[in-house]
Short mmCIF file of C-alpha atoms and ligand atoms in Angstrom, two decimals:
data_model
loop_
_atom_site.label_atom_id
_atom_site.label_comp_id
_atom_site.label_asym_id
_atom_site.label_seq_id
_atom_site.Cartn_x
_atom_site.Cartn_y
_atom_site.Cartn_z
CA MET A 716 119.39 152.19 104.83
CA SER A 717 120.58 155.69 105.63
CA PHE A 718 124.06 154.82 104.41
CA GLN A 719 122.81 154.23 100.89
CA LYS A 720 120.63 157.29 100.99
CA ALA A 721 123.59 159.47 101.80
CA VAL A 722 125.60 158.30 98.81
CA GLY A 723 122.55 158.26 96.59
CA SER A 724 123.02 161.96 96.07
CA VAL A 725 126.46 161.59 94.58
CA ASP A 726 126.31 161.99 90.86
CA VAL A 727 128.86 159.49 89.73
CA GLU A 728 127.69 159.16 86.17
CA ASN A 729 128.75 162.70 85.43
CA PHE A 730 132.39 162.19 86.20
CA THR A 731 134.19 163.90 83.35
CA ARG A 732 137.22 162.24 81.88
CA ALA A 733 139.97 163.90 79.95
CA PRO A 734 140.71 162.54 76.47
CA ASP A 735 144.11 161.25 77.53
CA ASP A 736 142.83 159.36 80.56
CA PRO A 737 143.88 155.72 80.32
CA ALA A 738 141.49 152.82 80.04
CA LEU A 739 143.13 151.00 82.93
CA SER A 740 144.82 152.04 86.17
CA VAL A 741 146.76 149.50 88.18
CA VAL A 742 147.15 150.54 91.82
CA ILE A 743 149.94 148.91 93.80
CA PRO A 744 150.77 149.63 97.46
CA VAL A 745 154.42 149.11 98.30
CA TYR A 746 155.89 148.68 101.74
CA ASN A 747 159.46 147.42 102.15
CA GLU A 748 159.40 145.42 98.93
CA GLU A 749 162.91 146.16 97.60
CA ALA A 750 163.64 142.45 97.19
CA GLY A 751 160.71 141.86 94.87
CA LEU A 752 160.21 145.11 92.98
CA ALA A 753 162.58 144.40 90.09
CA ALA A 754 160.80 141.13 89.37
CA LEU A 755 157.46 142.90 89.60
CA PHE A 756 158.47 145.51 87.04
CA ASP A 757 159.82 142.80 84.73
CA ARG A 758 156.53 140.95 84.71
CA LEU A 759 153.96 143.68 85.17
CA TYR A 760 154.81 145.99 82.30
CA PRO A 761 155.00 143.30 79.58
CA ALA A 762 151.72 141.84 80.87
CA LEU A 763 150.06 145.25 80.62
CA ASP A 764 151.61 146.04 77.23
CA ALA A 765 150.16 142.78 75.96
CA LEU A 766 146.65 143.96 76.82
CA ASN A 767 146.78 146.50 74.00
CA LEU A 768 145.05 149.29 75.82
CA SER A 769 146.09 152.57 77.37
CA TYR A 770 147.11 152.08 80.98
CA GLU A 771 148.88 153.66 83.91
CA VAL A 772 150.52 152.07 86.93
CA VAL A 773 150.12 153.97 90.20
CA PHE A 774 152.57 152.91 92.89
CA ILE A 775 152.10 154.12 96.44
CA ASN A 776 155.15 153.92 98.62
CA ASP A 777 153.73 153.42 102.10
CA GLY A 778 156.69 154.83 104.01
CA SER A 779 159.07 151.97 103.21
CA ARG A 780 162.26 152.00 105.20
CA ASP A 781 164.26 150.17 102.56
CA ARG A 782 165.19 151.15 99.00
CA SER A 783 161.67 150.72 97.61
CA ALA A 784 161.07 154.46 97.14
CA ALA A 785 164.30 154.90 95.18
CA MET A 786 163.49 151.89 93.03
CA LEU A 787 160.03 153.26 92.27
CA ALA A 788 161.54 156.61 91.32
CA GLN A 789 163.92 154.79 89.01
CA GLN A 790 161.07 152.93 87.39
CA PHE A 791 159.28 156.24 86.92
CA GLU A 792 162.30 157.52 85.03
CA ARG A 793 162.24 154.41 82.88
CA ARG A 794 158.55 154.48 81.97
CA PRO A 795 157.28 158.00 82.75
CA ASP A 796 154.50 157.69 80.20
CA VAL A 797 152.67 154.98 82.12
CA THR A 798 154.04 155.23 85.66
CA ARG A 799 153.03 157.42 88.57
CA VAL A 800 154.46 157.20 92.05
CA ILE A 801 152.90 158.57 95.22
CA LEU A 802 155.33 158.84 98.10
CA PHE A 803 153.76 158.75 101.56
CA ASN A 804 155.23 160.55 104.49
CA GLY A 805 155.02 157.47 106.72
CA ASN A 806 153.44 154.06 107.04
CA PHE A 807 149.67 154.41 106.84
CA GLY A 808 148.76 150.86 105.93
CA GLN A 809 147.86 148.98 102.80
CA HIS A 810 144.25 150.14 102.56
CA ARG A 811 144.97 153.81 102.94
CA ALA A 812 147.69 153.44 100.33
CA ILE A 813 145.14 151.97 97.95
CA LEU A 814 142.73 154.80 98.78
CA ALA A 815 145.40 157.32 97.83
CA GLY A 816 145.87 155.41 94.60
CA PHE A 817 142.14 155.58 93.95
CA GLU A 818 142.10 159.31 94.50
CA HIS A 819 144.94 159.85 92.07
CA CYS A 820 144.26 157.34 89.33
CA ARG A 821 142.46 158.32 86.16
CA GLY A 822 141.64 155.03 84.51
CA ASP A 823 138.19 153.96 83.47
CA ARG A 824 138.81 150.69 85.23
CA VAL A 825 140.98 150.27 88.28
CA VAL A 826 142.79 147.10 89.28
CA THR A 827 144.51 146.67 92.64
CA LEU A 828 147.48 144.35 92.94
CA ASP A 829 149.97 143.42 95.64
CA ALA A 830 153.60 144.25 95.05
CA ASP A 831 154.82 140.83 96.07
CA LEU A 832 153.81 138.96 92.90
CA GLN A 833 151.60 136.56 94.86
CA ASN A 834 148.97 137.31 92.26
CA PRO A 835 150.42 137.00 88.77
CA PRO A 836 149.98 140.26 86.83
CA GLU A 837 149.03 138.19 83.78
CA ASP A 838 145.74 137.42 85.53
CA ILE A 839 144.62 141.05 85.25
CA LYS A 840 143.28 139.98 81.87
CA LEU A 841 140.84 137.59 83.57
CA LEU A 842 139.41 140.43 85.64
CA LEU A 843 139.04 142.71 82.64
CA ASP A 844 137.28 139.94 80.71
CA ALA A 845 134.77 139.68 83.54
CA MET A 846 134.26 143.45 83.38
CA ASP A 847 133.60 143.19 79.65
CA LEU A 848 130.62 141.05 80.61
CA GLY A 849 129.18 143.99 82.51
CA HIS A 850 130.41 143.44 86.05
CA ASP A 851 131.48 146.59 87.86
CA CYS A 852 133.40 144.93 90.67
CA VAL A 853 135.44 141.79 90.16
CA GLY A 854 136.93 139.95 93.10
CA SER A 855 139.31 137.05 92.92
CA ILE A 856 139.56 133.67 94.54
CA ARG A 857 143.01 132.22 94.97
CA ARG A 858 143.52 128.80 93.47
CA ASP A 859 145.81 126.63 95.66
CA ARG A 860 146.52 129.35 98.09
CA GLN A 861 150.23 129.41 98.95
CA ASP A 862 150.06 130.69 102.50
CA ALA A 863 150.67 129.14 105.87
CA ALA A 864 148.02 126.58 106.87
CA TRP A 865 146.88 128.56 109.90
CA ARG A 866 146.19 131.56 107.71
CA ARG A 867 144.13 129.51 105.30
CA TRP A 868 142.12 128.06 108.15
CA ALA A 869 141.74 131.38 109.95
CA SER A 870 140.55 133.19 106.87
CA ARG A 871 137.99 130.49 106.10
CA ALA A 872 136.57 130.78 109.62
CA MET A 873 136.59 134.55 109.42
CA ASN A 874 134.85 134.49 106.05
CA LYS A 875 131.93 132.55 107.49
CA LEU A 876 131.64 134.84 110.48
CA ARG A 877 131.85 137.96 108.37
CA HIS A 878 129.22 136.71 105.97
CA ARG A 879 126.90 136.10 108.93
CA LEU A 880 127.61 139.47 110.54
CA THR A 881 127.78 141.83 107.61
CA GLY A 882 126.02 140.02 104.80
CA ILE A 883 129.02 140.71 102.58
CA VAL A 884 129.64 137.75 100.32
CA MET A 885 133.31 137.50 99.53
CA THR A 886 134.85 134.11 99.03
CA ASP A 887 138.42 135.18 99.53
CA HIS A 888 138.75 138.50 101.27
CA GLY A 889 142.52 138.28 101.51
CA SER A 890 143.01 138.30 97.78
CA MET A 891 143.81 141.83 96.71
CA LEU A 892 143.84 141.31 92.97
CA ARG A 893 140.55 143.05 92.26
CA ALA A 894 139.02 145.25 89.61
CA TYR A 895 136.61 148.13 90.04
CA SER A 896 134.74 150.33 87.61
CA ARG A 897 135.24 154.09 87.68
CA ASN A 898 131.79 154.49 89.29
CA VAL A 899 132.67 152.27 92.21
CA VAL A 900 136.02 154.00 92.68
CA GLN A 901 134.31 157.41 92.66
CA LEU A 902 131.91 156.26 95.36
CA ILE A 903 134.75 154.88 97.46
CA ASN A 904 136.50 158.22 97.05
CA GLN A 905 133.47 159.91 98.60
CA CYS A 906 133.85 157.91 101.81
CA ASN A 907 135.90 159.48 104.52
CA GLU A 908 136.26 156.48 106.77
CA MET A 909 139.57 156.27 108.57
CA ASN A 910 139.87 152.50 108.73
CA THR A 911 138.22 150.60 106.01
CA PHE A 912 138.44 147.43 104.04
CA ILE A 913 138.29 148.34 100.40
CA PRO A 914 136.88 145.15 98.86
CA ALA A 915 134.00 145.19 101.35
CA LEU A 916 133.35 148.88 100.80
CA ALA A 917 133.34 148.33 97.05
CA LEU A 918 130.79 145.55 97.38
CA GLN A 919 128.41 147.96 99.08
CA PHE A 920 128.46 150.16 96.01
CA SER A 921 128.67 147.59 93.29
CA ARG A 922 125.58 146.82 91.25
CA ASN A 923 126.81 143.68 89.64
CA PRO A 924 129.79 142.09 91.42
CA THR A 925 131.40 138.80 90.55
CA GLU A 926 134.47 136.74 91.38
CA VAL A 927 136.97 134.91 89.22
CA VAL A 928 139.54 132.28 90.11
CA VAL A 929 143.15 133.45 89.83
CA ASN A 930 146.51 131.87 90.45
CA HIS A 931 148.36 132.37 93.66
CA GLU A 932 152.09 131.99 94.02
CA GLU A 933 154.44 132.08 96.91
CA ARG A 934 155.64 135.46 97.88
CA HIS A 935 158.37 136.23 95.37
CA ALA A 936 160.70 137.77 97.95
CA GLY A 937 160.59 139.31 101.39
CA GLU A 938 157.98 138.29 103.89
CA SER A 939 154.37 139.03 104.70
CA LYS A 940 153.84 142.38 106.36
CA TYR A 941 150.95 140.96 108.34
CA SER A 942 151.56 139.43 111.71
CA PHE A 943 148.91 137.43 113.53
CA TYR A 944 148.08 140.53 115.53
CA SER A 945 147.53 142.75 112.51
CA LEU A 946 145.33 140.09 110.91
CA VAL A 947 143.18 140.11 114.05
CA ARG A 948 143.02 143.90 113.87
CA LEU A 949 142.10 143.81 110.21
CA ASN A 950 139.23 141.46 110.94
CA PHE A 951 137.96 143.65 113.75
CA ASP A 952 137.99 146.56 111.34
CA LEU A 953 136.13 144.47 108.84
CA VAL A 954 133.38 143.46 111.23
CA THR A 955 133.00 146.66 113.23
CA GLY A 956 133.31 148.78 110.11
CA PHE A 957 130.39 147.15 108.39
CA SER A 958 128.07 145.87 111.09
CA LEU A 959 126.57 146.81 114.42
CA LEU A 960 125.57 143.23 115.06
CA PRO A 961 128.29 142.47 117.64
CA LEU A 962 127.04 145.32 119.83
CA GLN A 963 123.45 144.29 119.34
CA ALA A 964 124.31 140.69 120.15
CA PHE A 965 125.72 141.94 123.43
CA SER A 966 122.53 143.69 124.42
CA MET A 967 120.61 140.53 123.57
CA MET A 968 123.01 138.51 125.67
CA GLY A 969 122.59 141.03 128.48
CA ILE A 970 118.86 140.37 128.45
CA VAL A 971 119.29 136.60 128.50
CA VAL A 972 121.87 136.68 131.29
CA SER A 973 119.72 139.03 133.41
CA LEU A 974 116.74 136.74 132.97
CA LEU A 975 118.76 133.67 133.94
CA SER A 976 120.32 135.32 136.97
CA GLY A 977 116.90 136.58 138.02
CA LEU A 978 115.71 133.00 137.86
CA LEU A 979 118.71 131.83 139.87
CA PHE A 980 117.92 134.42 142.50
CA VAL A 981 114.33 133.22 142.78
CA VAL A 982 115.47 129.59 143.13
CA LEU A 983 118.08 130.46 145.77
CA ALA A 984 115.64 132.64 147.70
CA ALA A 985 113.01 129.90 147.59
CA ARG A 986 115.52 127.30 148.83
CA ARG A 987 116.54 129.65 151.63
CA LEU A 988 112.93 130.03 152.74
CA ILE A 989 111.95 126.39 152.38
CA LEU A 990 115.13 124.51 153.30
CA GLY A 991 116.70 127.08 155.60
CA PRO A 992 120.39 128.18 155.43
CA GLU A 993 122.51 125.96 153.13
CA GLU A 994 126.22 125.58 152.54
CA GLY A 995 128.07 124.63 149.40
CA GLY A 996 127.66 125.86 145.88
CA VAL A 997 130.36 128.48 146.39
CA PHE A 998 132.45 127.19 143.52
CA THR A 999 129.51 127.04 141.20
CA LEU A 1000 128.89 130.65 142.03
CA PHE A 1001 132.57 131.44 141.41
CA ALA A 1002 132.45 129.75 138.06
CA LEU A 1003 129.35 131.67 137.11
CA MET A 1004 130.89 134.89 138.27
CA PHE A 1005 134.07 134.40 136.29
CA LEU A 1006 132.09 133.55 133.22
CA LEU A 1007 130.09 136.72 133.57
CA MET A 1008 133.21 138.76 134.28
CA GLY A 1009 134.83 137.40 131.14
CA LEU A 1010 131.78 138.27 129.10
CA THR A 1011 131.65 141.74 130.62
CA LEU A 1012 135.29 142.38 129.82
CA PHE A 1013 134.78 141.22 126.25
CA GLY A 1014 131.77 143.49 126.00
CA ILE A 1015 133.72 146.47 127.24
CA GLY A 1016 136.48 145.68 124.75
CA LEU A 1017 133.97 145.47 121.95
CA LEU A 1018 132.43 148.75 122.97
CA GLY A 1019 135.96 150.15 122.92
CA GLU A 1020 136.39 149.00 119.32
CA TYR A 1021 133.44 151.07 118.26
CA ILE A 1022 134.26 154.05 120.47
CA GLY A 1023 137.83 154.01 119.19
CA ARG A 1024 136.52 154.19 115.64
CA ILE A 1025 134.17 157.01 116.54
CA TYR A 1026 137.07 158.82 118.17
CA GLN A 1027 139.21 158.45 115.07
CA GLU A 1028 136.42 159.63 112.81
CA VAL A 1029 135.63 162.61 115.00
CA ARG A 1030 139.26 163.64 115.17
CA ALA A 1031 139.24 163.64 111.38
CA ARG A 1032 142.97 163.72 110.94
CA PRO A 1033 144.17 163.30 107.37
CA ARG A 1034 144.12 159.66 106.37
CA TYR A 1035 147.53 159.89 104.90
CA VAL A 1036 150.17 162.49 104.17
CA ILE A 1037 151.81 162.65 100.79
CA ASN A 1038 155.40 163.75 100.47
CA ALA A 1039 155.58 163.91 96.72
CA VAL A 1040 153.91 162.62 93.59
CA LEU A 1041 156.08 161.64 90.65
CA GLU A 1042 154.10 161.99 87.45
CA ARG A 1043 154.35 163.47 84.04
CA LYS A 1044 152.52 166.74 83.51
CA ARG A 1045 149.15 166.29 81.89
CA ARG A 1046 148.76 167.36 78.33
CA THR A 1047 146.04 170.00 78.28
N1 UDP B 2251 151.58 146.94 102.30
C1 UDP B 2251 151.52 148.33 102.47
N2 UDP B 2251 151.55 148.86 103.73
C2 UDP B 2251 151.61 148.06 104.84
C3 UDP B 2251 151.62 146.66 104.66
C4 UDP B 2251 151.60 146.14 103.39
O1 UDP B 2251 151.45 149.08 101.50
O2 UDP B 2251 151.63 148.60 105.94
C5 UDP B 2251 151.55 146.38 100.94
C6 UDP B 2251 152.65 145.39 100.63
O3 UDP B 2251 153.81 146.03 100.13
C7 UDP B 2251 152.01 144.51 99.58
C8 UDP B 2251 150.54 144.51 100.00
O4 UDP B 2251 150.35 145.66 100.80
O5 UDP B 2251 152.10 145.07 98.30
C9 UDP B 2251 150.16 143.25 100.74
O6 UDP B 2251 151.03 143.01 101.79
P1 UDP B 2251 151.56 141.54 102.14
O7 UDP B 2251 151.95 140.83 100.88
O8 UDP B 2251 152.58 141.67 103.20
O9 UDP B 2251 150.23 140.90 102.73
P2 UDP B 2251 149.77 139.37 102.55
O10 UDP B 2251 149.87 139.04 101.09
O11 UDP B 2251 150.70 138.57 103.39
O12 UDP B 2251 148.35 139.41 103.04
MG1 MG B 2252 151.16 139.22 99.78
#
């Protein structure tokens, strides 16, 4: 695959690390989470201290319109040794926020976590244990998922479809508590895609991925930032970003439909010649026509999905704009 060939030239093994680089980076995107941040700090830091390793927490404020940015700055003052805060200039979305975190973090292992405490920070240990066994990409599966029933059902259906379309095996793609090795993060950092889905991208680079079961709690405070519409968008990104199959399926369908309508034409022409002029069948024709029109519209929309992506890539605007980074100067 040309995709793999292109990244094959990246020399990830030679990434040099400074002596004071931490063993673990925890990357957390934050968007309007003022209600839950205090609780997050209270649980996250003790959980990380208990791991007995050097760590850093990288928060990315994704253009929150509430007090989140100020609260993150406060937390930076409190724990400057292990906290770094990236302040975005606007709302660029969860995945771009994580990408910014990846580009700035220095840890040997990188864990992503949601700010809403839906995944308990204590479970980071489970991911690290799996990495100790040699896995370079550890996903998570939510036990007793605490989300609305329609979301559980929708994500199960989407999982099956995605597996079929992209070949990416991910039991629970909505679970963002995940761990990646430095190699995988470096490779992700080489990708310049505008809209991506990080867990899927990571799986393309991972040599030895695995999944572990983690706990899932109700959102601690605030509400989900994802509406039904943005979930649909996310899934389009996921499928069109990693597979050309939908487009190819359309050309196949085009062939089948042309063959069938060719056949229909032959039958109708034969009837005209043998039986003479006939009436009726208008509504059948209407039904057929509407079906085909629907399919055509869907096809055009699908084409638009890909063209839109191409347009975004070609424009090559910055993926995100950073206002400021709060961090302690590196010892050199
Ligand atoms: N988030 C973000 N930018 C956004 C939307 C969400 O950084 O535009 C963050 C949000 O603060 C949270 C994480 O991404 O830390 C997941 O969001 P949320 O909990 O709303 O998603 P859900 O758990 O409902 O899928
Ligand atoms: Mg959440």
